Every structure is written in structure tokens, then in C-alpha cells.
Coordinates of C-alpha atoms in Angstrom, one line a residue:
Chain A
M1361 CA -52.2 -152.2 308.1
T1362 CA -48.8 -152.3 309.9
E1363 CA -48.9 -155.9 308.9
L1364 CA -49.0 -154.9 305.3
Y1365 CA -46.0 -152.5 305.7
H1366 CA -44.1 -155.3 307.4
W1367 CA -44.6 -157.5 304.3
F1368 CA -43.5 -154.7 302.0
D1369 CA -40.4 -154.4 304.2
L1370 CA -39.7 -158.1 304.0
I1371 CA -40.1 -158.1 300.2
G1372 CA -37.6 -155.2 299.9
V1373 CA -35.1 -157.1 302.2
A1374 CA -35.6 -160.3 300.2
V1375 CA -34.9 -158.7 296.8
F1376 CA -31.8 -157.0 298.0
A1377 CA -30.6 -160.2 299.5
V1378 CA -31.0 -161.7 296.1
S1379 CA -28.9 -158.9 294.5
G1380 CA -26.2 -159.4 297.2
T1381 CA -26.0 -163.1 296.5
L1382 CA -25.7 -162.5 292.7
I1383 CA -22.9 -160.1 293.2
A1384 CA -21.2 -162.5 295.5
Y1385 CA -21.3 -165.2 292.8
D1386 CA -20.1 -162.8 290.2
K1387 CA -17.1 -161.9 292.5
K1388 CA -16.4 -165.6 293.1
M1389 CA -17.0 -165.3 296.8
D1390 CA -18.2 -168.4 298.6
G1391 CA -19.2 -169.8 302.0
F1392 CA -20.6 -167.7 304.8
G1393 CA -19.2 -164.6 303.2
V1394 CA -22.0 -164.8 300.7
V1395 CA -24.5 -164.8 303.6
V1396 CA -22.8 -161.7 305.1
L1397 CA -22.8 -159.8 301.8
A1398 CA -26.5 -160.7 301.1
T1399 CA -27.4 -159.6 304.6
V1400 CA -25.5 -156.4 304.6
T1401 CA -27.0 -155.5 301.2
A1402 CA -30.5 -156.3 302.5
V1403 CA -30.4 -154.5 305.8
G1404 CA -27.6 -151.9 305.3
G1405 CA -29.7 -149.1 303.9
G1406 CA -32.4 -149.4 306.6
T1407 CA -29.9 -149.7 309.3
L1408 CA -28.2 -146.5 308.3
R1409 CA -31.6 -144.8 308.1
D1410 CA -32.5 -145.9 311.6
L1411 CA -29.2 -144.8 313.0
I1412 CA -29.5 -141.4 311.5
L1413 CA -33.2 -141.0 312.6
D1414 CA -32.1 -142.3 316.0
V1415 CA -35.0 -144.9 316.1
P1416 CA -34.4 -148.5 317.1
V1417 CA -32.7 -150.4 314.3
F1418 CA -35.5 -152.3 312.6
W1419 CA -34.1 -155.8 312.8
L1420 CA -33.0 -155.7 316.5
H1421 CA -36.1 -157.3 317.8
D1422 CA -37.6 -158.9 314.7
Q1423 CA -36.0 -162.0 313.4
S1424 CA -38.4 -162.4 310.4
Y1425 CA -36.0 -160.4 308.3
F1426 CA -33.3 -163.0 308.7
V1427 CA -35.7 -165.7 307.7
A1428 CA -36.5 -163.7 304.5
I1429 CA -32.8 -163.2 303.8
F1430 CA -31.9 -166.9 304.3
A1431 CA -34.8 -168.0 302.1
S1432 CA -33.7 -165.6 299.4
I1433 CA -30.1 -166.8 299.5
F1434 CA -31.2 -170.4 299.5
I1435 CA -33.5 -170.0 296.4
T1436 CA -31.0 -167.8 294.6
T1437 CA -28.0 -170.1 295.1
R1438 CA -30.1 -173.1 293.9
F1439 CA -31.1 -171.2 290.9
I1440 CA -27.6 -170.0 290.0
N1441 CA -26.1 -173.5 290.6
K1442 CA -28.6 -174.9 288.1
Q1443 CA -28.3 -172.1 285.5
K1444 CA -24.5 -171.8 285.9
S1445 CA -24.7 -168.2 284.7
I1446 CA -25.3 -164.8 286.3
P1447 CA -28.5 -163.3 285.2
Y1448 CA -27.3 -159.6 285.0
Y1449 CA -30.7 -158.5 283.8
H1450 CA -32.5 -160.1 286.6
L1451 CA -30.0 -158.6 289.1
Q1452 CA -30.9 -155.2 287.9
V1453 CA -34.6 -155.8 288.0
A1454 CA -34.4 -157.2 291.5
D1455 CA -32.4 -154.1 292.4
A1456 CA -35.1 -151.9 290.9
F1457 CA -37.9 -153.6 292.9
G1458 CA -35.8 -153.3 296.1
L1459 CA -35.2 -149.6 295.4
A1460 CA -38.9 -148.9 294.9
F1461 CA -40.0 -150.7 298.1
F1462 CA -37.2 -149.2 300.3
A1463 CA -37.5 -145.6 299.0
V1464 CA -41.1 -145.5 300.0
M1465 CA -40.7 -147.4 303.3
G1466 CA -37.8 -145.1 304.2
A1467 CA -39.6 -141.9 303.5
Q1468 CA -42.6 -143.2 305.5
K1469 CA -40.5 -144.1 308.5
A1470 CA -38.9 -140.6 308.5
L1471 CA -42.3 -138.9 308.3
L1472 CA -43.6 -141.0 311.2
A1473 CA -40.4 -139.9 313.1
G1474 CA -41.5 -136.3 312.6
M1475 CA -39.1 -135.3 310.0
P1476 CA -39.8 -132.6 307.3
A1477 CA -40.5 -133.7 303.7
T1478 CA -37.0 -133.0 302.4
T1479 CA -35.4 -135.1 305.1
A1480 CA -38.0 -137.9 304.5
I1481 CA -37.1 -137.9 300.8
I1482 CA -33.4 -138.2 301.6
M1483 CA -34.1 -141.0 304.0
G1484 CA -36.0 -142.8 301.3
M1485 CA -32.9 -142.5 299.1
I1486 CA -30.6 -143.7 301.8
T1487 CA -32.8 -146.7 302.6
G1488 CA -33.1 -147.6 298.9
C1489 CA -29.6 -146.9 297.7
F1490 CA -27.1 -147.4 300.6
G1491 CA -27.5 -151.2 301.0
G1492 CA -26.4 -151.4 297.3
V1493 CA -23.6 -148.9 297.9
I1494 CA -22.2 -151.0 300.8
R1495 CA -22.6 -154.1 298.7
D1496 CA -20.6 -152.6 295.8
V1497 CA -17.9 -151.1 298.1
L1498 CA -17.4 -154.5 299.8
A1499 CA -17.3 -156.3 296.4
D1500 CA -14.7 -153.6 295.3
N1501 CA -17.0 -152.2 292.5
I1502 CA -17.7 -148.5 291.9
P1503 CA -21.3 -148.2 293.3
M1504 CA -24.0 -148.5 290.6
L1505 CA -25.4 -145.4 292.2
L1506 CA -22.4 -143.2 291.2
K1507 CA -22.5 -144.0 287.5
G1508 CA -24.3 -141.7 285.1
E1509 CA -27.5 -143.8 284.8
L1510 CA -30.7 -142.6 286.7
Y1511 CA -30.5 -144.3 290.0
A1512 CA -30.6 -142.3 293.2
I1513 CA -32.9 -139.8 291.5
T1514 CA -35.6 -142.5 290.9
C1515 CA -35.7 -142.9 294.7
I1516 CA -36.0 -139.2 295.1
A1517 CA -38.8 -139.1 292.6
G1518 CA -40.6 -141.8 294.5
G1519 CA -40.0 -139.9 297.8
I1520 CA -41.4 -136.7 296.3
V1521 CA -44.6 -138.5 295.1
Y1522 CA -45.0 -140.1 298.5
T1523 CA -44.5 -137.1 300.7
Q1524 CA -46.5 -134.8 298.4
G1525 CA -49.3 -137.4 298.2
I1526 CA -49.4 -137.5 302.0
A1527 CA -49.3 -133.7 302.1
F1528 CA -52.3 -133.5 299.8
G1529 CA -54.2 -135.9 302.0
I1530 CA -54.6 -138.9 299.7
M1531 CA -54.8 -142.3 301.3
T1532 CA -51.4 -143.6 302.7
E1533 CA -51.7 -146.9 300.8
M1534 CA -52.5 -145.1 297.5
A1535 CA -49.5 -142.8 298.1
M1536 CA -47.3 -145.8 298.7
V1537 CA -48.4 -147.6 295.6
L1538 CA -48.1 -144.5 293.4
A1539 CA -44.6 -143.7 294.8
M1540 CA -43.4 -147.3 294.4
L1541 CA -44.6 -147.3 290.8
T1542 CA -42.9 -144.0 290.1
T1543 CA -39.5 -145.3 291.3
L1544 CA -39.9 -148.7 289.7
I1545 CA -41.0 -147.4 286.2
L1546 CA -38.4 -144.7 286.2
R1547 CA -35.6 -147.1 287.1
L1548 CA -36.8 -149.8 284.6
A1549 CA -37.0 -147.1 281.9
A1550 CA -33.5 -145.9 282.8
M1551 CA -32.2 -149.4 282.4
K1552 CA -34.1 -150.0 279.1
W1553 CA -33.1 -146.7 277.4
Q1554 CA -29.9 -146.0 279.3
L1555 CA -31.4 -142.7 280.5
T1556 CA -28.7 -140.6 281.9
L1557 CA -28.3 -137.1 283.2
H1558 CA -25.2 -135.2 282.1
I1559 CA -23.8 -132.6 284.3
F1560 CA -20.3 -132.7 283.1
K1561 CA -19.1 -132.0 279.6
Y1562 CA -16.0 -134.1 279.1
P1563 CA -13.6 -133.0 276.4
D1564 CA -13.7 -135.6 273.5
Chain B
M742 CA -22.7 -116.1 317.7
T743 CA -24.4 -119.4 317.0
E744 CA -25.2 -117.7 313.7
L745 CA -21.5 -117.4 313.1
Y746 CA -20.8 -121.1 313.8
H747 CA -23.6 -122.0 311.4
W748 CA -21.9 -120.0 308.7
F749 CA -18.6 -121.8 309.4
D750 CA -20.3 -125.1 309.2
L751 CA -21.9 -124.1 305.9
I752 CA -18.5 -123.1 304.5
G753 CA -17.0 -126.4 305.5
V754 CA -19.9 -128.3 303.9
A755 CA -19.5 -126.2 300.7
V756 CA -15.8 -126.8 300.3
F757 CA -16.1 -130.5 300.8
A758 CA -19.0 -130.6 298.3
V759 CA -16.5 -129.0 295.8
S760 CA -13.9 -131.6 296.5
G761 CA -16.5 -134.4 296.0
T762 CA -17.6 -132.9 292.7
L763 CA -14.0 -132.7 291.5
I764 CA -13.3 -136.3 292.4
A765 CA -16.5 -137.3 290.6
Y766 CA -15.3 -135.6 287.5
D767 CA -11.9 -137.2 287.8
K768 CA -13.5 -140.6 288.0
K769 CA -15.8 -139.9 285.0
M770 CA -18.9 -140.2 287.1
D771 CA -21.9 -138.3 285.9
G772 CA -25.5 -137.5 286.5
F773 CA -27.1 -137.6 290.0
G774 CA -24.2 -139.8 291.2
V775 CA -22.1 -136.7 291.3
V776 CA -24.7 -135.0 293.6
V777 CA -24.6 -138.1 295.9
L778 CA -20.8 -138.2 296.0
A779 CA -20.6 -134.4 296.7
T780 CA -23.2 -134.7 299.4
V781 CA -21.7 -137.7 301.1
T782 CA -18.3 -136.0 301.2
A783 CA -19.8 -132.8 302.6
V784 CA -22.0 -134.3 305.3
G785 CA -20.3 -137.7 305.9
G786 CA -17.8 -136.7 308.6
G787 CA -20.3 -134.6 310.6
T788 CA -23.0 -137.4 310.3
L789 CA -20.6 -140.0 311.7
R790 CA -19.6 -137.5 314.5
D791 CA -23.2 -136.9 315.5
L792 CA -24.0 -140.7 315.4
I793 CA -21.1 -141.4 317.7
L794 CA -21.9 -138.5 320.1
D795 CA -25.5 -139.6 320.0
V796 CA -26.8 -136.1 319.3
P797 CA -29.3 -135.3 316.5
V798 CA -27.6 -135.5 313.1
F799 CA -27.0 -131.9 312.1
W800 CA -28.8 -131.8 308.7
L801 CA -32.0 -133.6 309.8
H802 CA -33.9 -130.4 310.6
D803 CA -31.8 -127.8 308.7
Q804 CA -32.0 -127.7 304.9
S805 CA -29.6 -124.9 304.4
Y806 CA -26.8 -127.4 304.1
F807 CA -28.3 -128.9 301.0
V808 CA -28.7 -125.4 299.5
A809 CA -24.9 -124.9 300.2
I810 CA -24.1 -128.3 298.6
F811 CA -26.2 -127.7 295.5
A812 CA -24.7 -124.2 295.0
S813 CA -21.2 -125.7 295.3
I814 CA -21.9 -128.4 292.8
F815 CA -23.5 -125.9 290.4
I816 CA -20.6 -123.5 290.5
T817 CA -18.0 -126.3 290.4
T818 CA -19.5 -128.1 287.4
R819 CA -19.8 -124.8 285.5
F820 CA -16.2 -124.0 286.3
I821 CA -14.9 -127.5 285.2
N822 CA -17.0 -127.5 282.1
K823 CA -15.4 -124.3 281.1
Q824 CA -11.8 -125.2 282.0
K825 CA -12.0 -128.8 280.8
S826 CA -9.4 -129.8 283.2
I827 CA -9.3 -130.9 286.8
P828 CA -7.6 -128.4 289.1
Y829 CA -5.8 -130.9 291.4
Y830 CA -4.1 -128.1 293.3
H831 CA -7.4 -126.4 294.0
L832 CA -8.9 -129.7 295.0
Q833 CA -6.3 -130.1 297.7
V834 CA -6.6 -126.5 298.9
A835 CA -10.4 -126.9 299.1
D836 CA -9.8 -130.0 301.1
A837 CA -7.5 -128.2 303.4
F838 CA -10.0 -125.5 304.1
G839 CA -12.7 -128.1 304.8
L840 CA -10.4 -129.9 307.1
A841 CA -9.6 -126.8 309.1
F842 CA -13.3 -125.7 309.5
F843 CA -14.6 -129.2 310.3
A844 CA -11.8 -130.2 312.7
V845 CA -12.7 -127.2 314.9
M846 CA -16.4 -127.4 314.6
G847 CA -16.2 -131.1 315.4
A848 CA -14.1 -130.6 318.5
Q849 CA -16.4 -127.8 319.6
K850 CA -19.5 -129.9 319.2
A851 CA -18.0 -132.7 321.3
L852 CA -17.0 -130.3 324.1
L853 CA -20.5 -128.9 324.1
A854 CA -21.8 -132.5 324.4
G855 CA -19.7 -132.9 327.6
M856 CA -16.9 -135.0 326.2
P857 CA -13.3 -134.9 327.5
A858 CA -10.6 -133.2 325.5
T859 CA -9.1 -136.4 324.0
T860 CA -12.5 -137.4 322.7
A861 CA -13.2 -133.9 321.4
I862 CA -9.9 -134.0 319.5
I863 CA -10.8 -137.4 317.9
M864 CA -14.2 -136.1 317.0
G865 CA -12.6 -133.1 315.3
M866 CA -10.5 -135.5 313.3
I867 CA -13.5 -137.7 312.4
T868 CA -15.5 -134.6 311.3
G869 CA -12.6 -133.3 309.2
C870 CA -11.3 -136.5 307.7
F871 CA -14.1 -139.0 307.3
G872 CA -16.2 -137.2 304.7
G873 CA -13.1 -137.5 302.6
V874 CA -12.5 -141.1 303.5
I875 CA -16.0 -142.0 302.4
R876 CA -15.5 -140.0 299.2
D877 CA -12.3 -141.9 298.4
V878 CA -13.7 -145.3 299.3
L879 CA -16.7 -144.7 297.1
A880 CA -14.5 -143.5 294.2
D881 CA -12.3 -146.6 294.8
N882 CA -9.2 -144.6 295.8
I883 CA -7.0 -145.3 298.8
P884 CA -8.0 -142.5 301.1
M885 CA -5.7 -139.5 301.1
L886 CA -5.7 -139.8 304.8
L887 CA -3.9 -143.1 304.8
K888 CA -1.0 -142.0 302.7
G889 CA 2.2 -140.8 304.4
E890 CA 1.6 -137.1 304.0
L891 CA 0.5 -135.1 307.1
Y892 CA -3.2 -135.2 307.1
A893 CA -5.2 -136.5 310.0
I894 CA -2.5 -135.1 312.3
T895 CA -3.2 -131.6 311.1
C896 CA -6.8 -132.0 312.4
I897 CA -5.4 -133.3 315.7
A898 CA -3.1 -130.4 316.0
G899 CA -6.0 -128.0 315.4
G900 CA -8.1 -130.0 318.0
I901 CA -5.3 -129.7 320.5
V902 CA -5.0 -125.9 320.0
Y903 CA -8.8 -125.5 320.3
T904 CA -9.3 -127.7 323.4
Q905 CA -6.3 -126.3 325.2
G906 CA -7.3 -122.7 324.2
I907 CA -10.7 -123.3 325.8
A908 CA -9.1 -125.0 328.8
F909 CA -6.8 -122.0 329.3
G910 CA -9.9 -119.7 329.2
I911 CA -9.2 -117.7 326.0
M912 CA -12.2 -116.5 324.0
T913 CA -14.1 -119.2 322.1
E914 CA -13.8 -117.2 318.8
M915 CA -10.1 -116.7 319.3
A916 CA -9.6 -120.4 320.0
M917 CA -11.5 -121.3 316.9
V918 CA -9.5 -119.0 314.6
L919 CA -6.2 -120.1 316.1
A920 CA -7.1 -123.8 315.7
M921 CA -8.4 -123.4 312.2
L922 CA -5.2 -121.5 311.2
T923 CA -3.1 -124.3 312.8
T924 CA -4.8 -127.0 310.8
L925 CA -4.8 -125.0 307.6
I926 CA -1.2 -123.8 307.7
L927 CA 0.1 -127.3 308.7
R928 CA -1.9 -128.9 305.9
L929 CA -0.8 -126.3 303.3
A930 CA 2.8 -126.7 304.4
A931 CA 2.5 -130.5 304.2
M932 CA 1.3 -130.1 300.6
K933 CA 3.9 -127.6 299.6
W934 CA 6.9 -129.4 301.1
Q935 CA 5.5 -132.9 301.0
L936 CA 6.0 -133.2 304.8
T937 CA 5.6 -136.7 305.9
L938 CA 6.1 -138.7 309.0
H939 CA 7.8 -142.0 308.7
I940 CA 7.0 -144.7 311.1
F941 CA 8.1 -147.6 308.9
K942 CA 11.5 -148.3 307.6
Y943 CA 10.9 -150.1 304.3
P944 CA 13.8 -152.1 303.0
D945 CA 15.2 -150.4 299.8
Chain C
M863 CA -15.3 -158.8 337.4
T864 CA -16.1 -155.8 335.2
E865 CA -12.4 -155.1 335.6
L866 CA -11.7 -158.5 333.9
Y867 CA -14.1 -157.8 331.0
H868 CA -12.3 -154.4 330.5
W869 CA -9.0 -156.3 330.2
F870 CA -10.5 -158.7 327.7
D871 CA -11.8 -155.7 325.7
L872 CA -8.4 -154.1 325.8
I873 CA -6.7 -157.2 324.5
G874 CA -9.1 -157.5 321.7
V875 CA -8.5 -153.8 320.8
A876 CA -4.7 -154.3 321.0
V877 CA -4.6 -157.4 318.7
F878 CA -6.8 -155.7 316.1
A879 CA -4.5 -152.6 316.2
V880 CA -1.6 -155.0 315.4
S881 CA -3.5 -156.4 312.4
G882 CA -4.3 -152.9 311.2
T883 CA -0.6 -151.9 311.5
L884 CA 0.5 -154.9 309.6
I885 CA -1.9 -154.3 306.7
A886 CA -0.8 -150.6 306.6
Y887 CA 2.8 -151.8 306.2
D888 CA 1.8 -154.3 303.5
K889 CA 0.0 -151.5 301.6
K890 CA 3.1 -149.2 302.0
M891 CA 1.1 -146.6 303.9
D892 CA 3.1 -144.5 306.3
G893 CA 2.9 -141.7 308.9
F894 CA -0.2 -140.9 310.9
G895 CA -2.4 -142.8 308.4
V896 CA -1.1 -146.0 309.9
V897 CA -2.3 -144.9 313.3
V898 CA -5.7 -144.1 311.8
L899 CA -5.9 -147.5 310.1
A900 CA -4.9 -149.4 313.2
T901 CA -7.3 -147.4 315.3
V902 CA -10.3 -147.9 313.0
T903 CA -9.6 -151.6 312.8
A904 CA -9.4 -151.8 316.6
V905 CA -12.5 -149.8 317.5
G906 CA -14.6 -150.0 314.3
G907 CA -16.5 -153.2 315.1
G908 CA -17.3 -152.2 318.6
T909 CA -18.3 -148.7 317.5
L910 CA -20.8 -150.1 315.0
R911 CA -22.1 -152.5 317.6
D912 CA -22.7 -149.7 320.1
L913 CA -24.3 -147.4 317.4
I914 CA -26.7 -150.2 316.5
L915 CA -27.5 -151.1 320.1
D916 CA -27.9 -147.4 320.8
V917 CA -25.7 -147.5 323.9
P918 CA -22.8 -145.0 324.5
V919 CA -19.9 -145.8 322.2
F920 CA -17.4 -147.6 324.4
W921 CA -14.3 -145.4 323.9
L922 CA -16.1 -142.0 324.4
H923 CA -15.3 -141.8 328.0
D924 CA -12.4 -144.2 328.4
Q925 CA -9.0 -143.3 327.0
S926 CA -7.3 -146.6 328.0
Y927 CA -8.3 -148.0 324.6
F928 CA -6.1 -145.4 322.9
V929 CA -3.2 -146.2 325.1
A930 CA -3.6 -149.9 324.2
I931 CA -3.7 -149.0 320.5
F932 CA -0.7 -146.7 320.6
A933 CA 1.3 -149.4 322.5
S934 CA 0.3 -152.0 319.9
I935 CA 1.4 -149.8 317.1
F936 CA 4.7 -148.9 318.7
I937 CA 5.6 -152.5 319.4
T938 CA 4.4 -153.7 316.0
T939 CA 6.3 -151.0 314.0
R940 CA 9.5 -151.7 316.0
F941 CA 9.1 -155.4 315.3
I942 CA 8.5 -154.9 311.6
N943 CA 11.3 -152.4 311.2
K944 CA 13.7 -155.0 312.6
Q945 CA 12.3 -158.0 310.8
K946 CA 11.8 -156.2 307.5
S947 CA 9.1 -158.6 306.5
I948 CA 5.4 -158.9 307.0
P949 CA 4.5 -161.9 309.2
Y950 CA 1.4 -163.0 307.3
Y951 CA 0.9 -165.9 309.5
H952 CA 1.1 -163.8 312.7
L953 CA -1.3 -161.3 311.1
Q954 CA -3.9 -164.1 310.7
V955 CA -3.3 -165.4 314.2
A956 CA -3.6 -161.9 315.7
D957 CA -6.8 -161.6 313.7
A958 CA -8.1 -164.9 315.1
F959 CA -7.5 -163.9 318.7
G960 CA -9.2 -160.5 318.1
L961 CA -12.1 -162.3 316.6
A962 CA -12.5 -164.6 319.6
F963 CA -12.4 -161.9 322.2
F964 CA -14.7 -159.5 320.3
A965 CA -17.3 -162.0 319.3
V966 CA -17.9 -162.9 322.9
M967 CA -17.6 -159.3 324.3
G968 CA -20.1 -158.2 321.6
A969 CA -22.6 -160.9 322.3
Q970 CA -22.3 -160.2 326.0
K971 CA -22.9 -156.5 325.6
A972 CA -26.0 -157.1 323.5
L973 CA -27.4 -159.5 326.1
L974 CA -26.8 -156.9 328.8
A975 CA -28.7 -154.4 326.6
G976 CA -31.7 -156.7 326.7
M977 CA -31.4 -158.1 323.2
P978 CA -32.6 -161.6 322.2
A979 CA -30.0 -164.4 321.6
T980 CA -30.1 -164.1 317.8
T981 CA -29.4 -160.4 317.9
A982 CA -26.7 -161.0 320.5
I983 CA -25.0 -163.5 318.1
I984 CA -25.2 -161.1 315.2
M985 CA -23.8 -158.4 317.4
G986 CA -20.9 -160.6 318.4
M987 CA -20.2 -161.2 314.7
I988 CA -20.4 -157.4 313.9
T989 CA -18.0 -156.6 316.8
G990 CA -15.6 -159.3 315.7
C991 CA -15.7 -158.9 312.0
F992 CA -16.5 -155.4 311.0
G993 CA -13.3 -153.7 312.3
G994 CA -11.5 -156.0 309.9
V995 CA -14.0 -155.3 307.1
I996 CA -13.4 -151.5 307.5
R997 CA -9.7 -152.2 307.5
D998 CA -9.8 -154.1 304.3
V999 CA -12.1 -151.7 302.6
L1000 CA -9.9 -148.7 303.4
A1001 CA -6.8 -150.7 302.3
D1002 CA -8.7 -151.5 299.1
N1003 CA -8.7 -155.3 299.7
I1004 CA -11.7 -157.5 299.3
P1005 CA -12.6 -158.2 303.0
M1006 CA -11.1 -161.5 304.3
L1007 CA -14.6 -162.1 305.7
L1008 CA -16.1 -162.4 302.2
K1009 CA -13.8 -165.0 301.0
G1010 CA -14.7 -168.7 301.1
E1011 CA -12.7 -169.6 304.3
L1012 CA -14.6 -170.0 307.6
Y1013 CA -14.5 -166.6 309.2
A1014 CA -17.8 -164.9 310.2
I1015 CA -19.2 -168.3 311.0
T1016 CA -16.6 -168.8 313.7
C1017 CA -17.9 -165.7 315.4
I1018 CA -21.4 -167.0 315.1
A1019 CA -20.3 -170.4 316.6
G1020 CA -18.7 -168.5 319.5
G1021 CA -21.9 -166.4 319.9
I1022 CA -24.1 -169.5 320.0
V1023 CA -21.9 -171.2 322.6
Y1024 CA -22.0 -168.1 324.7
T1025 CA -25.7 -167.3 324.5
Q1026 CA -26.7 -170.9 325.0
G1027 CA -24.2 -171.3 327.9
I1028 CA -25.8 -168.3 329.6
A1029 CA -29.3 -169.7 328.8
F1030 CA -28.4 -173.0 330.4
G1031 CA -27.2 -171.1 333.5
I1032 CA -23.5 -171.9 333.5
M1033 CA -21.2 -169.3 335.0
T1034 CA -20.6 -166.2 332.8
E1035 CA -16.8 -166.6 333.0
M1036 CA -17.0 -170.2 332.0
A1037 CA -19.4 -169.4 329.1
M1038 CA -17.0 -166.7 328.0
V1039 CA -13.9 -168.9 328.0
L1040 CA -15.8 -171.7 326.2
A1041 CA -17.1 -169.4 323.6
M1042 CA -13.7 -167.7 323.0
L1043 CA -12.1 -171.1 322.6
T1044 CA -14.8 -172.2 320.1
T1045 CA -14.2 -169.2 317.9
L1046 CA -10.4 -169.3 318.2
I1047 CA -10.0 -173.1 317.6
L1048 CA -12.5 -173.0 314.6
R1049 CA -10.7 -170.1 313.1
L1050 CA -7.2 -171.5 313.6
A1051 CA -8.4 -174.8 312.2
A1052 CA -9.9 -173.0 309.2
M1053 CA -6.6 -171.4 308.6
K1054 CA -4.6 -174.6 309.0
W1055 CA -6.7 -176.9 306.8
Q1056 CA -8.2 -174.1 304.6
L1057 CA -11.7 -175.2 305.7
T1058 CA -14.3 -173.7 303.4
L1059 CA -17.9 -173.9 303.0
H1060 CA -19.2 -174.1 299.4
I1061 CA -22.5 -172.7 298.6
F1062 CA -21.9 -172.1 294.9
K1063 CA -21.0 -174.7 292.3
Y1064 CA -18.9 -172.8 289.8
P1065 CA -18.7 -174.3 286.3
D1066 CA -15.1 -175.6 285.8

């Protein structure tokens, strides 16, 4: 079972590495900087989560994450170099998948560390969103997360589904799948219909 | 007494949440991104302090901070939506109060963790200033802190008053109040008279 | 011997404080903000390393680092105020020396904390590069690190030389010197001949 979680984690890391590589191309970065940006995007959220939870940072003793990241960068750069265009839509879809995997893995890790549900939900959000925030800050973009479109809240929705599912005693795997689908579907819907939440009324 | 400190902490968190919300409005962010920016501003400095001190991050087991943050955001957004203008002056005053509360609470927490006075003063500065630094970086502004006006040094002055007060054996509460007033008055004075410190001589 | 390492660490901190001060001048910052930027640049990478390794942050109980930083800022500001120009070339050379010292000290600290060689190499890279990344993010520049020129990879090369030297049983001091020279020479060469690594083929 732990095996399965590890695979989920690797997939999350891989898709975020893809999104970091695409942003690097978009910003005309090159060389090893691309590797750094992809890596920071992929492991940034989980690293911050582990620092705050005060548990060992997940990649310290496990090098498979770096293999996943290098494979992602390799495949993505070959794809871009062939297409010679940045697939913005694919970037956002990759980001949505990463969000869904990481929100759930983050909430789970926090519950396992004995945190209350609210903290677990926030940890899921940090895991899912902050890799992308660091990516956008380094690339000198305003983080996607801070724009009006539903983003962080999709992680929170996934976190609520997961923690409540566990609290109601449904199977862990079932809770994980339901929570991932919640985040993923909400995020894809937000992208498709530009769902936003308005809390400010700007004068026209 | 601990009760009192907790209230001070909540007030600091609340005023920084206000400043995060105002910056979000200014940058035309909307939706849940505003909540994220306000939250990061409010808890960022203290989180960094706790990570560096290697003590449990203060909000992990205490959800009252999030209640304070949500209340701040709610009130601030209602106020802005009614006024339809950004009260820059109020933003800076809110920031100054947050600075004063956090500089002292940060120095105190470091002393309680057994740190020497210099480290405690730096921790007060980190607690007071870094939430705002993260806020400004995310909003793609050059941090207020790095401009010429007296800012970080007001936290340091407050930290010196607090640690020296404690070292000279005056009552903790008295030291806290004196230190907060030091930071607050210095910062308000710096704003009013644009007090700056010049260490570079730029050619004209 | 530990004495010697401490001196190496101080030199690394000092040269990064110089680079932070130069960037602050370039960005027309002034006042205590310069001190903050120089300090963050100097201790940022090592702080992040220690947080991730979960060892006590190196400057918490040792104030000599702040003495080194203040001395660097003092000398650098006097120099700039006299020259009235920013020595870009010297900035990059200072940065290269800081990189070389920190990459090796970071890898060493990780090995001492019981980390595998890959993690030690990454920790060397974080120690060497992330102070500069934080400096560039705060100054609203795209980090040097992310541009095409050889940068992070010179830290990685130094880290490989160091960890392999230790693995092959050569004297620690010898391994340190060889590794520092590797990083330094590679970085200076990259600057001189604009060595880059291309992983993207941009359409013309």
C-alpha cells in the first residue's frame, strides 16, 4: 500500500516537473537553470510541508524523485523542441493533475503526523500550491494561485473530502480517489468555464 | 498571562491579514487568492521564526489564528467595497502595528527557546518583517523593507528595548509594552517625516 | 580543524554579503534595507540547508557571522561611495568565490549529518545557490541561477568532486580544496567564455 502512495507521490512530482520545464521554456531560460526550476516546482510544496510538520523532508533519503524529475524534463524538452510551441493548455492540465495528487498526499501526511483536520487541509493546500508559487515567483510571474480563478480552493475542497472521508471511516484508498477527483474536476471546470470567486467589487 | 500573549499574537496576525488584503485589492487579485495572500502575510513571519528556532509552528494546533484572519479579511473587504478606494495610509499604519506586536512576540519566543539576545532581536525582526516581505514578493513589489525608509531597524530597536529590559529585570509586561511603543513610534515617525538612513552616496 | 572550516564559512558569508550589498546599490535601495539584503544573501542558502537537514541553523548561537557581514557591508559601501560605479565584474567574481566555498561546506555538512552522496551534492548546491536566488527574488531580478550560463552545475561539479574524494578516502582538506577549485574554475570559465548548456532549441 505504501508502495502505491509512493507511486502517487512520484506522479505528482513528475507532472510538476513538466510544468516547471514549460514555464522555463516560456521565459527563455536554458541550461541547468531549467533543471533547477523544474526540480524546485516539483519538490517545493512537499519540502515546505515537511519543514512545517517537522518530519524528515521526503526526498532526503529517496533518490527516485530525482529520477522522476529528470525523466520528466527529458521527455518534456524533447516534446517542446519538436513542437516548437508551448502547449499552454497542457501546462494547465499538468498543473491540475499535480494539484490533485499533492493536495491529497499532503493532507494524508499531515493526518499521519497527528495533525487536526483543519491543519491537514491547509497542508494539502501548501503541498499542492506552493511548488507552483515558488515556480512563478522565480520566473517573475504573479502566482497563478493569486489570480481570481478557482485554484487554492480546489485543493481545500479535495482536502475536506479526504479528511471527512477518513473521519467517516471509508477506506483510505477510496477517500484518496474521491478527493483527487474532487480537486481535479473542480480545477478543470474552473479552467473550462473560467470559474471565479469575487470578493472585491472594483469600481468600473 | 499566556492568555494575554495569545491575544497580542492574534492582534498581530489580524493587522497583517488586513495589510495582505489591501495589497491584494491594489494588485487586482480576487477570489481565494486574496485569502491566501492575507494568510501568508499574517503567518509567514512567525512560521519562518518557528522553523528557524525549530519549535512547533505556532498555528499547527491552534485554529484561532485562522478565525482572526478570516474575520480581518471579511471586515476589510466590506470596508473596501464600500469605500471603493485603497486607504494607503491605513495600510501603512496597520503594517506598523503588526510590526510592533510581532517584533516583540518574536523576540520573546526566541528568549523562551533559550537563544542569546542578538538572536532574539533578529528573530523579532524576522517575525515582524518577513510576512510583509513574502506579501510583497508574491505581489511582485520590491519589499517595503528594502527601501530606504526606517523599517527593519524599528523592529531591531524594539527588540533591543525588550531584551535589555528583560536583562535589567523589569517586568515582562512592562518590557513588552515599552518595546512595542518603541517600534510603533519609530515606524510612525519614519512614515510621517520620511526618516531614512543613507548608507550609499549616489552620484547626482 | 573545525576552526579552519569556521573560517571558510565566514569567508563564504562575507563574499555573499558583498554581492548582496552591490545588488542593493544597483537597485537604488538604501538604509537598513541594504543590511537586510546583504544578510539574507549571506545566510539564506545555509539557513535553508540547515532547515532541510533539520540541524540547528548555523547562525543561531554564533554571532561571528554577523560581524563578518557588517564588516563586508562597511567595506563595500565605502568602496562604492568612492568609486561611484558598480563593479559588475567584481560582483560576479565575489559570487563565484561564495559559490565555491558554500558548495563544499554544504556538501560536507550534509555528509556529517549522515546523508547519502546525492543529497550531499544537492545540499551543496542549495547552500551555494539559494542565498543568491533569494537576493535576486527580493531585488525583483530573474535569478542568475536560472539563466543559461553554467551556474548551479558548477556547485554540483564541486559537490561530486568532494563526495567522491571523501568516498575514495583522500584527506578531507585535500578534497575540500579540489572541490572548491573545481567550482571556482568552472564558474570563472563560464563567465569568461559565456559557457552555456542548451537544452531547448528555440525557433529563430
